[in-house]
Short mmCIF file of N, CA and C in Angstrom, two decimals:
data_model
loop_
_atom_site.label_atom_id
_atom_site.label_comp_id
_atom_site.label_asym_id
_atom_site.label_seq_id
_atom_site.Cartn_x
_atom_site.Cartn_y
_atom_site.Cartn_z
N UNK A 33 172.87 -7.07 92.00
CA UNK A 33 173.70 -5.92 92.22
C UNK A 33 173.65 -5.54 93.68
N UNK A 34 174.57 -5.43 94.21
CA UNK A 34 174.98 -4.63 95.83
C UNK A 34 175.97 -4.10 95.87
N UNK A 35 176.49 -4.31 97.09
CA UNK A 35 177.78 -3.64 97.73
C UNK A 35 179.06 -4.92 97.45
N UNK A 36 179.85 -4.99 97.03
CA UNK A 36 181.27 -5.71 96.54
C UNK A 36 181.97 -5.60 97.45
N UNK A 37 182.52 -6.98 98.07
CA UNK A 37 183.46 -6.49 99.08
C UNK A 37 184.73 -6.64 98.03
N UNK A 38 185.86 -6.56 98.11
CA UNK A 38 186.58 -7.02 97.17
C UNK A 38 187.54 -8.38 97.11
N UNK A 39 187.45 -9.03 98.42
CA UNK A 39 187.80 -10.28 98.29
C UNK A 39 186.66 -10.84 97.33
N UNK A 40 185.71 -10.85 97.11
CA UNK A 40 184.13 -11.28 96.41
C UNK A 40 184.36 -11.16 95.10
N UNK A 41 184.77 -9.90 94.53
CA UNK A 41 185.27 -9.18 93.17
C UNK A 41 186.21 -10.27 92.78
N UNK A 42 187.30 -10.28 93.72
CA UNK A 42 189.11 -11.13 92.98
C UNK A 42 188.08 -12.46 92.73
N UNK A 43 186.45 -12.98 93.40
CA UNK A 43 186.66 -14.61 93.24
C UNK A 43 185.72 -14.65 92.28
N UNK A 44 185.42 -13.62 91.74
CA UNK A 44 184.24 -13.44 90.23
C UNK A 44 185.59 -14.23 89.27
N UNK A 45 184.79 -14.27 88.00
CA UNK A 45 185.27 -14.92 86.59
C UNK A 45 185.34 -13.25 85.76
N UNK A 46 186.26 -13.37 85.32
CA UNK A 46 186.64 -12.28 83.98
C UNK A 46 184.76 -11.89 83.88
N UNK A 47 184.51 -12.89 83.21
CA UNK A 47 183.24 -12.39 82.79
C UNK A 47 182.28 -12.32 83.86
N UNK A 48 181.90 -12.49 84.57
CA UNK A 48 181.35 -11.83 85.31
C UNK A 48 181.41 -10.40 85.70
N UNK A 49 182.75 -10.26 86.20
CA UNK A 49 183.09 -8.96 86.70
C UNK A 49 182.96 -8.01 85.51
N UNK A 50 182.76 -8.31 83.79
CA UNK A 50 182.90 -7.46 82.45
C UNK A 50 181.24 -7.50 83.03
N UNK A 51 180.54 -8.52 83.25
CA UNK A 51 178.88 -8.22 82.99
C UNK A 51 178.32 -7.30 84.03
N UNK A 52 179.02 -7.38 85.32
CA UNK A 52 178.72 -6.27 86.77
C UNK A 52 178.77 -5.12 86.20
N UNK A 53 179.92 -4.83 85.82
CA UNK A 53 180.34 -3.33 85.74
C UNK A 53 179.64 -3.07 84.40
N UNK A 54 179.28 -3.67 83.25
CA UNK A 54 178.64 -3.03 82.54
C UNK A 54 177.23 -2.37 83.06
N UNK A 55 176.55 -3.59 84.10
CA UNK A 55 175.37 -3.15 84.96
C UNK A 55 175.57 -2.12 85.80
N UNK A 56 176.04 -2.05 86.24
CA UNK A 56 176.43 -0.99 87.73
C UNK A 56 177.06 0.04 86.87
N UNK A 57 177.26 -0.18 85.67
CA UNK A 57 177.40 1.68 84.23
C UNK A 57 176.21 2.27 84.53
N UNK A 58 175.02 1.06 83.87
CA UNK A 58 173.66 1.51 83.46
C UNK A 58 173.01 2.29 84.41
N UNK A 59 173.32 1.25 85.78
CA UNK A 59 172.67 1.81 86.85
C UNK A 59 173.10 2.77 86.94
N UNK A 60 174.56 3.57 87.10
CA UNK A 60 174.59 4.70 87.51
C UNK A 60 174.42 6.20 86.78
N UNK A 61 174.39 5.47 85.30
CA UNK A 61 173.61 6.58 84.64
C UNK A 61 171.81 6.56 84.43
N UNK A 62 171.14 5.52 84.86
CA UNK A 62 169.82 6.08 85.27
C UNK A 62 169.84 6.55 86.71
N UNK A 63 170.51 6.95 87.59
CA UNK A 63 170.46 7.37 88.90
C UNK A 63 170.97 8.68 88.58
N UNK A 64 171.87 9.26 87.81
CA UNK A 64 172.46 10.36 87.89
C UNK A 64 171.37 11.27 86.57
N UNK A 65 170.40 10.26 85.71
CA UNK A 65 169.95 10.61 84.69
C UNK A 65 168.26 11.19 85.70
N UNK A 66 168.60 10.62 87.16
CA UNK A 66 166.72 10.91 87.50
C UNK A 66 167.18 11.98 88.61
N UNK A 67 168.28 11.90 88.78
CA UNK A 67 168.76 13.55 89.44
C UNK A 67 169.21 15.03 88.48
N UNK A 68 169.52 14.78 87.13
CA UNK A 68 169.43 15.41 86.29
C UNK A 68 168.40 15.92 85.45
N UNK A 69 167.07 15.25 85.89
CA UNK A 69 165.88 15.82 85.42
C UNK A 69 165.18 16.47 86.48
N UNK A 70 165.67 16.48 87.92
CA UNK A 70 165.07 17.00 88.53
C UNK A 70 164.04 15.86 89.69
N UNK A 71 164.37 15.15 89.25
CA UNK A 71 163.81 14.02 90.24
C UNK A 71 164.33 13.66 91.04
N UNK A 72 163.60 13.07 92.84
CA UNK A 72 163.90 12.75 93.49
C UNK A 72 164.45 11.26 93.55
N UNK A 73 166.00 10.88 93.82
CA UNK A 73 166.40 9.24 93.87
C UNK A 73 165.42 8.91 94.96
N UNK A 74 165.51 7.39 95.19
CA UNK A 74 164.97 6.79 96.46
C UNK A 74 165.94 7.13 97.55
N UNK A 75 167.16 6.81 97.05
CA UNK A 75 168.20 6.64 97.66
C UNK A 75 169.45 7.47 97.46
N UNK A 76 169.40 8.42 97.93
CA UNK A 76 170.58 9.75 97.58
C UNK A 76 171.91 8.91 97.75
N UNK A 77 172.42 8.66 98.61
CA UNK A 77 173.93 8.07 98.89
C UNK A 77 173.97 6.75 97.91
N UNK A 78 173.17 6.09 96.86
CA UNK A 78 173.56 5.17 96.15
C UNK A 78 173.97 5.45 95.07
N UNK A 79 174.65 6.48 94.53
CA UNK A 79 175.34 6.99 93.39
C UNK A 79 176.77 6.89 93.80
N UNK A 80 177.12 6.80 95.01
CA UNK A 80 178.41 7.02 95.83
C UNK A 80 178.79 5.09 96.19
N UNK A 81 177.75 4.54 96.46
CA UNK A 81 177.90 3.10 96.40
C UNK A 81 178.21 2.22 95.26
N UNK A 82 177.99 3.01 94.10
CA UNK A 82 177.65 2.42 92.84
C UNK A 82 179.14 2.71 92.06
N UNK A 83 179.42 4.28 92.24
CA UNK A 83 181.14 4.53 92.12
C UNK A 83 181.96 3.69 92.40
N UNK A 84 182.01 3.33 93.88
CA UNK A 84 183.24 2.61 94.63
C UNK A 84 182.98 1.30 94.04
N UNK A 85 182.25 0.34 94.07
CA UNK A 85 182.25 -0.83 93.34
C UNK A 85 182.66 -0.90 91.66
N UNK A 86 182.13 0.51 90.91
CA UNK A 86 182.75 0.24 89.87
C UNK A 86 184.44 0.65 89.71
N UNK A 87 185.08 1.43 90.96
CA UNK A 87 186.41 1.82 90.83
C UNK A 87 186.83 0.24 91.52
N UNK A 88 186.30 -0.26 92.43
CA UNK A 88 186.62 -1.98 92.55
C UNK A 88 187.16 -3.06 91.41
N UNK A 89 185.55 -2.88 90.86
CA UNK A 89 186.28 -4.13 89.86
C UNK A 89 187.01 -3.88 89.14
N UNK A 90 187.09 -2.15 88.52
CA UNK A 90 188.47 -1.64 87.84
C UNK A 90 189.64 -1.70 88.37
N UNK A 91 189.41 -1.47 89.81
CA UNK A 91 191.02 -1.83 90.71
C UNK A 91 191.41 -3.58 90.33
N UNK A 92 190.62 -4.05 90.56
CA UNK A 92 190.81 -6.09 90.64
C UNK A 92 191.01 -6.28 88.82
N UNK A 93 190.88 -5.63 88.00
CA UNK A 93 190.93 -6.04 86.71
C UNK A 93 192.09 -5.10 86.33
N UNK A 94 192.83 -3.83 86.84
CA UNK A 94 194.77 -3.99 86.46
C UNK A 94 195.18 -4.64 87.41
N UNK A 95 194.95 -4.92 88.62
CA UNK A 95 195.82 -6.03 89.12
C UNK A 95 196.13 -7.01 88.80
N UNK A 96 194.66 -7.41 88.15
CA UNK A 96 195.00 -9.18 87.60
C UNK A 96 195.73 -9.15 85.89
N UNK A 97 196.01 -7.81 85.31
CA UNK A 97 196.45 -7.78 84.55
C UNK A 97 197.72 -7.53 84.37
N UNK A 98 198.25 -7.16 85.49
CA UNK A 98 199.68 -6.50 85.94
C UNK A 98 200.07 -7.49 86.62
N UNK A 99 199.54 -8.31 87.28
CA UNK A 99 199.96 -9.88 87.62
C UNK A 99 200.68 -10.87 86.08
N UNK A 100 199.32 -10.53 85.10
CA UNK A 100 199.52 -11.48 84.34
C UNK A 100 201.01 -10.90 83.39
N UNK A 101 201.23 -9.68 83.81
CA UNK A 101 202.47 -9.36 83.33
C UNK A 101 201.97 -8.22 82.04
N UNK A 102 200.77 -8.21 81.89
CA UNK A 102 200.29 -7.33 80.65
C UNK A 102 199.86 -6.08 80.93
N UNK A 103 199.90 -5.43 82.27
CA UNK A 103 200.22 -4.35 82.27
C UNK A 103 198.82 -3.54 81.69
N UNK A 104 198.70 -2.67 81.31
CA UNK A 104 197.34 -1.86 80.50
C UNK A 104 197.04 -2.60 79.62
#
């Protein structure tokens, strides 16, 4: 898990990019789950890193679906 550029994203496989973003879910609900108890993250600005990659591969997965003509 890192930072996605999104040329990187378009050259993943379907499944890959379904197995990232299920990870980079988890992750961002134990990061938002250890600021919600009152705990300090390691890393404050990686809840904001973790967003944009998952609005990524959601951007690259209707494109490639609106390519394929199928739309939502």
């Amino acid at each position: 898990m890192g930072i996605f550029r999104i040329d990187e994203i378009r050259k993943m496989s379907v499944k890959e990019r379904n197995e990232e973003l299920k990870s980079l879910t988890k992750e961002l609900l134990q990061e938002r789950g250890t600021i919600a108890t009152g705990g300090s993250s390691d890393n404050p600005g990686r809840v904001g890193v973790i967003k944009r990659a998952i609005a990524r591969i959601k951007t690259v997965r209707s494109e490639m679906a609106e390519a394929r003509g199928g739309g939502k």
